[in-house]
Amino acid sequence: MSGYSLTTLTAGKTTIASSVVEALASQLSGSILAAGDAGYDDARAIWNGMVDRRPGLIIRCRTTMDVVSAVRFAADNGLLVSVRGGGHGIAGNAVCDGGLMIDLSAMKSVRVDASNQRAWVEPGATLADLDKETQAAGLIVPTGVNSTTGIAGLTLGGGFGWITRKFGLTLDNLVSVEVVTADGEVRRASATQEPDLFWGLRGGGGNFGVVTAFEFRLHKLGPQVLSGLVVHPLADAETVLKEYRQALELAPDELTCWAVMRQAPPLPFLPEEWHGKEVLILAMCYCGDMAEGEKATARLRSIGTPIADVVGPAPFTAWQQAFDPLLAPGARNYWKSHDFASLGDKTISLLVGAARSLPGPECEIFIAHVGGEAGRVAADATAFPQRSSHFVMNIHARWREREMDQACIGWARALFDAARPFSVGTAYINFMPADEVDRVQEAYGGSYQRLAMLKQRYDPANLFRMNQNVMPARSTKAA
Ligand SMILES: Cc1cc2nc3c(=O)[nH]c(=O)nc-3n(C[C@H](O)[C@H](O)[C@H](O)COP(=O)(O)OP(=O)(O)OC[C@H]3O[C@@H](n4cnc5c(N)ncnc54)[C@H](O)[C@@H]3O)c2cc1C
């Protein structure tokens, strides 16, 4: 009898007859791929080029009922499962080795109801897919800063970017979700329907099921925002960052400014002699009236003697794509991240020192500026725990050659360890690499126990474990 040998939840193997897989395929609107099929290698390739896993089967879902069939098939056969939204997760949990990958990337529809300021979004949509539809109506959901990121993973873990300070995290703008839980049931979760599940889905990542639709609240925006870069020599970075820190104390919610230290890419507005040299980039966006934006950004733009200042009006959708060329898929990537309540002198000098010894031309340290509206939400209102942190630092090691693995990963880890005393202790789960399994509890801080109880209720067998995994409350170790 021909069949498929698939990895189980307990890391064993089971054989599923071809006739069973064919019967499953006949129920689907989407399709099933196995090794050797056209499209199999494309489907298993994700953003982080370090992840090269081979699922036993990939179900390319087209509908919610496809997801139901996939989840029931996995649960009935005790299969290891991974869930792929946009495929940008740094940890690579979207793809499993040998098990069943539930691929949502073909479910990309976005529907906007402009009069009620709502959007319904399928889980394979990218930020660009969402921005395109919402901005056509002059509306927006606050998301992240790289337009090829998937809305699904980003929302379930948090979601912050250029307009978070004004409108909150992406998950703060969720009104409801449709989710297929581990028992194969389709549920709706909102403030009034299964509110506990809704709490957990807002920050709990992929732990509670496969989300098949997101309903978002929309805000008016643009279409133009005041945005752009101010670039300084790294030699001035300590002084500039100290003034940056002070300028941000007075920043209105409309203003967000991230600091990035890296080698200068060959951007057309930078004098050629700066290409490849270490720089500090202040990347800013003001999402309100242009004249007010000029006033609000003036202090940041008057710091020191920049190499370039290219801040001006731009369509928000263009600004959302500004960093895409630096973050294209396929490179090898490793991240380490900390949350900071503030940027002390010692933190600044540590980060600038590390930027002087970047291990490669694509490596960077960025400091995301959050707070504002996102910081005013009560810490226990959603499962996302780190409302008090004003800055999220990400050490982004990025390189091409396998031989550089040790140097790049080692650099990121050393800086992470050195910066730990200055952090608040929580972490953004969407920035956590695969080797931070034992940091999940610490990352969730005060939300962890409630998440573990919910996990016990909705996924007691821990079917959805390829994520920043929360153990069902009864378990004391990995099931
Ligand atoms: C280049 C780049 C830029 C980024 N910039 C930002 C940023 O500005 N702000 C920010 O907040 N984050 C940012 N991130 C982090 C991003 O939020 C996470 O990588 C997120 O997991 C991406 O979601 P995805 O759907 O693309 O990823 P995937 O790898 O497909 O999914 C990640 C995990 O989410 C879960 N998941 C995905 N879809 C579903 C679903 N439908 N139902 C249930 N679980 C699901 C699964 O556990 C999966 O393993 C960035 C990431 C990258 C690579």
XYZ file of N, CA, C and O in Angstrom, residues 11-146:
544
model
N 7.008 13.385 17.824
C 8.254 13.249 17.063
C 8.484 11.838 16.532
O 9.600 11.496 16.155
N 7.424 11.019 16.511
C 7.523 9.709 15.870
C 7.097 9.808 14.410
O 7.036 10.910 13.847
N 6.808 8.661 13.825
C 6.376 8.629 12.415
C 5.085 7.844 12.301
O 4.880 6.859 13.027
N 4.216 8.253 11.392
C 3.022 7.480 11.094
C 2.858 7.442 9.581
O 3.256 8.390 8.896
N 2.280 6.351 9.075
C 2.075 6.277 7.628
C 0.596 6.462 7.323
O -0.257 5.809 7.937
N 0.319 7.366 6.419
C -1.075 7.620 6.023
C -1.230 7.147 4.572
O -0.440 7.557 3.703
N -2.215 6.309 4.345
C -2.406 5.730 3.006
C -2.684 6.824 1.973
O -3.367 7.813 2.275
N -2.188 6.617 0.776
C -2.417 7.591 -0.303
C -3.909 7.797 -0.538
O -4.363 8.902 -0.826
N -4.682 6.717 -0.403
C -6.123 6.836 -0.646
C -6.766 7.806 0.352
O -7.704 8.542 0.020
N -6.232 7.845 1.593
C -6.786 8.757 2.609
C -6.455 10.205 2.228
O -7.289 11.107 2.326
N -5.224 10.399 1.761
C -4.822 11.760 1.362
C -5.608 12.192 0.115
O -6.053 13.342 0.021
N -5.826 11.260 -0.785
C -6.619 11.600 -1.985
C -8.049 11.962 -1.600
O -8.637 12.899 -2.143
N -8.597 11.226 -0.645
C -9.971 11.520 -0.200
C -10.027 12.910 0.427
O -10.964 13.689 0.190
N -8.995 13.233 1.207
C -8.936 14.577 1.813
C -8.853 15.632 0.711
O -9.581 16.634 0.747
N -7.992 15.400 -0.268
C -7.803 16.384 -1.349
C -9.116 16.629 -2.082
O -9.417 17.768 -2.492
N -9.915 15.591 -2.220
C -11.163 15.736 -2.983
C -12.174 16.619 -2.248
O -13.086 17.157 -2.845
N -11.985 16.781 -0.919
C -12.916 17.642 -0.148
C -12.514 19.115 -0.201
O -13.252 19.984 0.230
N -11.298 19.384 -0.636
C -10.754 20.745 -0.500
C -11.047 21.630 -1.699
O -11.092 21.156 -2.835
N -11.189 22.935 -1.453
C -11.174 23.910 -2.558
C -9.729 24.168 -2.954
O -9.434 24.509 -4.087
N -8.817 24.048 -2.007
C -7.385 24.215 -2.285
C -6.777 22.886 -2.693
O -7.465 22.014 -3.233
N -5.491 22.716 -2.404
C -4.806 21.525 -2.904
C -3.822 20.994 -1.857
O -3.536 21.665 -0.861
N -3.292 19.807 -2.136
C -2.283 19.215 -1.247
C -0.995 19.026 -2.048
O -1.027 18.553 -3.187
N 0.108 19.417 -1.439
C 1.413 19.267 -2.100
C 2.299 18.347 -1.268
O 2.288 18.420 -0.031
N 3.072 17.528 -1.959
C 4.082 16.692 -1.300
C 5.399 16.888 -2.039
O 5.422 17.473 -3.137
N 6.499 16.424 -1.418
C 7.827 16.573 -2.039
C 7.773 16.083 -3.481
O 7.182 15.030 -3.762
N 8.360 16.859 -4.370
C 8.394 16.475 -5.782
C 7.286 17.130 -6.594
O 7.387 17.232 -7.815
N 6.209 17.587 -5.914
C 5.121 18.253 -6.652
C 5.554 19.655 -7.063
O 6.302 20.331 -6.328
N 5.057 20.110 -8.216
C 5.320 21.490 -8.639
C 4.760 22.424 -7.573
O 3.629 22.226 -7.108
N 5.535 23.407 -7.165
C 5.060 24.379 -6.179
C 5.435 24.022 -4.746
O 5.339 24.860 -3.846
N 5.888 22.779 -4.513
C 6.213 22.344 -3.143
C 7.355 23.190 -2.563
O 7.271 23.704 -1.445
N 8.414 23.370 -3.354
C 9.576 24.114 -2.828
C 9.244 25.593 -2.613
O 9.709 26.205 -1.653
N 8.433 26.160 -3.494
C 8.031 27.570 -3.290
C 7.195 27.701 -2.020
O 7.341 28.653 -1.255
N 6.309 26.724 -1.821
C 5.399 26.816 -0.666
C 6.148 26.695 0.657
O 5.739 27.264 1.666
N 7.249 25.968 0.678
C 7.963 25.764 1.962
C 9.050 26.820 2.183
O 9.672 26.857 3.235
N 9.290 27.670 1.168
C 10.309 28.728 1.323
C 9.705 29.912 2.066
O 8.622 30.387 1.711
N 10.385 30.374 3.105
C 9.871 31.527 3.843
C 10.921 32.643 3.868
O 11.996 32.501 3.287
N 10.592 33.721 4.551
C 11.441 34.922 4.515
C 12.858 34.643 5.005
O 13.835 35.066 4.391
N 12.981 33.921 6.120
C 14.302 33.674 6.693
C 14.977 32.518 5.951
O 14.591 31.349 6.100
N 16.012 32.832 5.166
C 16.695 31.831 4.345
C 17.408 30.756 5.150
O 17.883 29.774 4.581
N 17.514 30.924 6.489
C 18.139 29.868 7.301
C 17.209 28.676 7.480
O 17.642 27.609 7.904
N 15.923 28.884 7.218
C 14.936 27.830 7.482
C 14.707 27.022 6.214
O 14.215 27.535 5.213
N 15.106 25.761 6.258
C 15.007 24.891 5.080
C 14.391 23.574 5.545
O 15.082 22.578 5.737
N 13.083 23.605 5.773
C 12.415 22.404 6.303
C 11.510 21.801 5.223
O 11.046 22.512 4.338
N 11.247 20.522 5.369
C 10.475 19.797 4.351
C 9.251 19.156 4.995
O 9.345 18.050 5.548
N 8.108 19.835 4.910
C 6.886 19.232 5.463
C 6.547 17.936 4.726
O 6.851 17.792 3.534
N 5.913 16.994 5.445
C 5.466 15.759 4.797
C 4.365 16.059 3.795
O 4.329 15.513 2.692
N 3.447 16.938 4.196
C 2.373 17.394 3.306
C 2.127 18.880 3.554
O 2.285 19.358 4.681
N 1.747 19.577 2.492
C 1.347 20.982 2.626
C -0.095 21.087 2.124
O -0.388 20.679 0.994
N -0.977 21.594 2.977
C -2.346 21.852 2.494
C -2.446 23.346 2.197
O -2.297 24.182 3.092
N -2.632 23.656 0.929
C -2.794 25.064 0.506
C -4.276 25.387 0.581
O -5.059 25.066 -0.313
N -4.666 26.026 1.676
C -6.088 26.268 1.930
C -6.602 27.431 1.093
O -5.875 28.400 0.830
N -7.861 27.339 0.713
C -8.528 28.451 0.008
C -9.707 28.967 0.811
O -10.161 30.087 0.583
N -10.237 28.153 1.700
C -11.451 28.527 2.433
C -11.322 28.117 3.907
O -10.470 27.306 4.271
N -12.241 28.648 4.698
C -12.287 28.253 6.115
C -12.517 26.753 6.237
O -11.924 26.083 7.087
N -13.382 26.201 5.366
C -13.648 24.759 5.453
C -12.400 23.939 5.122
O -12.210 22.842 5.654
N -11.533 24.460 4.252
C -10.245 23.779 4.005
C -9.428 23.723 5.299
O -8.785 22.711 5.611
N -9.449 24.831 6.027
C -8.688 24.876 7.287
C -9.275 23.873 8.285
O -8.546 23.143 8.960
N -10.613 23.809 8.337
C -11.269 22.839 9.230
C -10.807 21.426 8.873
O -10.414 20.639 9.742
N -10.816 21.118 7.569
C -10.410 19.771 7.135
C -8.959 19.503 7.528
O -8.615 18.394 7.978
N -8.106 20.512 7.348
C -6.687 20.342 7.654
C -6.476 20.114 9.155
O -5.717 19.221 9.559
N -7.150 20.907 9.974
C -6.976 20.787 11.434
C -7.493 19.431 11.911
O -6.850 18.739 12.712
N -8.662 19.006 11.405
C -9.213 17.703 11.826
C -8.297 16.561 11.387
O -8.082 15.601 12.134
N -7.761 16.676 10.179
C -6.847 15.645 9.666
C -5.613 15.549 10.578
O -5.180 14.463 10.954
N -5.073 16.699 10.942
C -3.891 16.723 11.811
C -4.223 16.146 13.187
O -3.484 15.311 13.726
N -5.361 16.584 13.758
C -5.718 16.134 15.114
C -6.024 14.636 15.121
O -5.556 13.899 15.995
N -6.793 14.177 14.120
C -7.181 12.754 14.087
C -5.961 11.845 13.952
O -5.953 10.727 14.444
N -4.943 12.335 13.243
C -3.758 11.496 13.002
C -2.579 11.855 13.899
O -1.484 11.319 13.734
N -2.810 12.788 14.832
C -1.752 13.163 15.780
C -0.519 13.727 15.096
O 0.614 13.449 15.504
N -0.732 14.559 14.062
C 0.406 15.047 13.272
C 1.003 16.333 13.826
O 0.286 17.184 14.372
N 2.295 16.470 13.648
C 2.948 17.755 13.900
C 2.392 18.749 12.877
O 2.298 18.438 11.685
N 2.028 19.946 13.361
C 1.385 20.938 12.491
C 2.141 22.247 12.534
O 2.560 22.696 13.612
N 2.286 22.895 11.394
C 2.727 24.292 11.383
C 1.724 25.097 10.581
O 1.023 24.553 9.729
N 1.669 26.400 10.889
C 0.696 27.283 10.237
C 1.447 28.435 9.595
O 2.205 29.136 10.268
N 1.222 28.608 8.309
C 1.900 29.685 7.600
C 0.909 30.778 7.195
O -0.074 30.532 6.519
N 1.205 32.021 7.677
C 0.451 33.180 7.204
C 1.254 33.825 6.099
O 1.289 33.376 4.957
N 1.993 34.898 6.455
C 2.829 35.590 5.467
C 4.246 35.033 5.382
O 5.046 35.469 4.560
N 4.605 34.100 6.270
C 5.918 33.450 6.215
C 7.076 34.324 6.677
O 8.232 34.027 6.386
N 6.813 35.389 7.464
C 7.886 36.283 7.910
C 8.401 35.971 9.305
O 9.297 36.655 9.790
N 7.832 34.990 9.982
C 8.276 34.712 11.350
C 9.755 34.358 11.368
O 10.170 33.430 10.677
N 10.530 35.074 12.189
C 11.982 34.878 12.222
C 12.320 33.464 12.687
O 13.302 32.857 12.239
N 11.487 32.906 13.585
C 11.773 31.578 14.138
C 11.519 30.465 13.129
O 11.936 29.326 13.335
N 10.814 30.766 12.057
C 10.570 29.758 11.020
C 9.503 28.746 11.389
O 9.400 27.678 10.769
N 8.659 29.080 12.384
C 7.640 28.128 12.823
C 6.544 27.887 11.788
O 5.705 27.004 11.972
N 6.538 28.649 10.719
C 5.527 28.448 9.675
C 5.736 27.117 8.949
O 4.806 26.603 8.315
N 6.951 26.584 9.023
C 7.262 25.355 8.288
C 7.743 24.287 9.260
O 8.593 24.560 10.112
N 7.199 23.058 9.103
C 7.657 21.965 9.972
C 8.411 20.938 9.143
O 8.255 20.882 7.926
N 9.205 20.140 9.807
C 9.895 19.032 9.137
C 9.050 17.780 9.271
O 8.814 17.307 10.387
N 8.587 17.272 8.156
C 7.921 15.973 8.144
C 6.441 15.976 8.468
O 5.738 15.028 8.147
N 5.943 17.040 9.107
C 4.537 17.077 9.517
C 3.637 17.712 8.469
O 3.941 17.692 7.269
N 2.537 18.286 8.946
C 1.565 18.924 8.055
C 1.688 20.438 8.152
O 1.574 20.999 9.248
N 1.934 21.081 7.024
C 1.982 22.546 7.007
C 0.640 23.049 6.475
O 0.219 22.661 5.382
N -0.020 23.897 7.267
C -1.276 24.513 6.825
C -0.901 25.865 6.230
O -0.506 26.785 6.951
N -0.985 25.946 4.920
C -0.499 27.133 4.204
C -1.688 28.019 3.855
O -2.578 27.614 3.093
N -1.681 29.228 4.419
C -2.808 30.145 4.233
C -2.502 31.227 3.201
O -3.280 32.158 3.017
N -1.332 31.118 2.546
C -0.881 32.263 1.738
C -1.763 32.559 0.538
O -1.699 33.653 -0.022
N -2.629 31.601 0.155
C -3.537 31.888 -0.970
C -4.827 32.575 -0.508
O -5.630 33.002 -1.334
N -5.025 32.681 0.808
C -6.246 33.340 1.327
C -5.899 34.800 1.620
O -5.498 35.138 2.723
N -6.068 35.627 0.605
C -5.511 36.993 0.687
C -6.554 38.097 0.560
O -6.197 39.260 0.371
N -7.823 37.766 0.611
C -8.793 38.825 0.305
C -8.880 39.855 1.441
O -8.696 39.526 2.624
N -9.137 41.089 1.054
C -9.332 42.191 2.003
C -10.614 42.907 1.570
O -10.741 43.297 0.416
N -11.562 43.019 2.497
C -12.812 43.711 2.164
C -12.982 44.886 3.120
O -12.856 44.714 4.339
N -13.224 46.060 2.536
C -13.334 47.281 3.354
C -14.767 47.787 3.336
O -15.378 47.888 2.270
N -15.299 48.092 4.515
C -16.593 48.770 4.628
C -16.269 50.181 5.111
O -16.089 50.418 6.308
N -16.155 51.088 4.135
C -15.663 52.441 4.466
C -16.634 53.178 5.370
O -16.219 53.901 6.283
N -17.954 52.994 5.157
C -18.884 53.803 5.948
C -18.854 53.401 7.417
O -19.023 54.240 8.301
N -18.618 52.124 7.692
C -18.536 51.705 9.109
C -17.105 51.593 9.611
O -16.874 51.136 10.737
N -16.157 51.952 8.764
C -14.732 51.905 9.119
C -14.314 50.534 9.678
O -13.767 50.411 10.776
N -14.594 49.519 8.854
C -14.215 48.149 9.205
C -13.545 47.482 8.006
O -13.870 47.776 6.860
N -12.614 46.551 8.277
C -12.016 45.737 7.209
C -12.030 44.281 7.644
O -11.776 43.978 8.813
N -12.332 43.377 6.694
C -12.262 41.925 6.934
C -11.110 41.396 6.106
O -11.041 41.627 4.889
N -10.201 40.721 6.760
C -8.931 40.378 6.121
C -8.661 38.887 6.287
O -8.757 38.346 7.390
N -8.300 38.230 5.184
C -7.940 36.810 5.255
C -6.478 36.673 5.701
O -5.665 37.601 5.530
N -6.103 35.497 6.237
C -4.814 35.379 6.926
C -3.571 35.286 6.027
O -2.457 35.309 6.537
N -3.764 35.189 4.706
C -2.582 35.183 3.835
C -2.234 36.570 3.324
O -1.248 36.737 2.598
N -3.029 37.573 3.722
C -2.785 38.937 3.227
C -1.502 39.506 3.836
O -1.158 39.212 4.989
N -0.798 40.297 3.050
C 0.361 41.025 3.568
C -0.088 42.424 3.996
O -1.206 42.856 3.688
N 0.830 43.140 4.637
C 0.504 44.517 5.026
C 0.204 45.340 3.776
O -0.679 46.198 3.780
N 0.939 45.073 2.683
C 0.708 45.826 1.439
C -0.692 45.557 0.900
O -1.379 46.491 0.427
N -1.136 44.296 0.958
C -2.499 43.962 0.492
C -3.531 44.771 1.279
O -4.502 45.294 0.718
N -3.309 44.856 2.587
C -4.266 45.560 3.449
C -4.211 47.067 3.203
O -5.247 47.724 3.022
N -2.989 47.631 3.171
C -2.839 49.084 2.976
C -3.469 49.534 1.657
O -4.069 50.604 1.579
N -3.290 48.706 0.627
C -3.787 49.090 -0.702
C -5.304 49.292 -0.658
O -5.821 50.300 -1.152
N -6.010 48.368 -0.034
C -7.474 48.455 -0.007
C -7.964 49.543 0.948
O -8.901 50.272 0.639
N -7.333 49.642 2.106
C -7.823 50.607 3.092
C -7.496 52.037 2.656
O -8.327 52.942 2.753
N -6.281 52.246 2.133
C -5.891 53.601 1.727
C -6.693 54.080 0.514
O -6.856 55.278 0.321
N -7.221 53.157 -0.281
C -8.094 53.564 -1.396
C -9.312 54.302 -0.851
O -9.916 55.131 -1.545
N -9.673 54.039 0.405
C -10.806 54.715 1.039
C -10.328 55.755 2.054
O -11.124 56.246 2.860
N -9.035 56.062 2.048
C -8.494 57.057 2.992
C -8.454 56.534 4.423
O -8.461 57.312 5.375
N -8.414 55.217 4.567
C -8.468 54.607 5.900
C -7.235 53.735 6.117
O -6.497 53.443 5.175
N -7.038 53.288 7.355
C -5.820 52.514 7.653
C -6.000 51.653 8.908
O -6.774 52.001 9.794
N -5.263 50.535 8.952
C -5.046 49.769 10.189
C -3.581 49.995 10.549
O -2.713 49.869 9.676
N -3.243 50.328 11.792
C -1.834 50.451 12.152
C -1.171 49.080 12.121
O -1.683 48.137 12.725
N -0.061 48.941 11.394
C 0.620 47.641 11.306
C 2.129 47.832 11.490
O 2.549 48.664 12.287
N 2.953 47.090 10.738
C 4.405 47.160 10.863
C 5.036 47.944 9.721
O 4.330 48.560 8.922
N 6.365 47.901 9.643
C 7.089 48.814 8.742
C 7.628 48.149 7.473
O 8.347 48.787 6.713
N 7.294 46.887 7.256
C 7.787 46.202 6.053
C 6.561 45.608 5.368
O 5.907 44.732 5.917
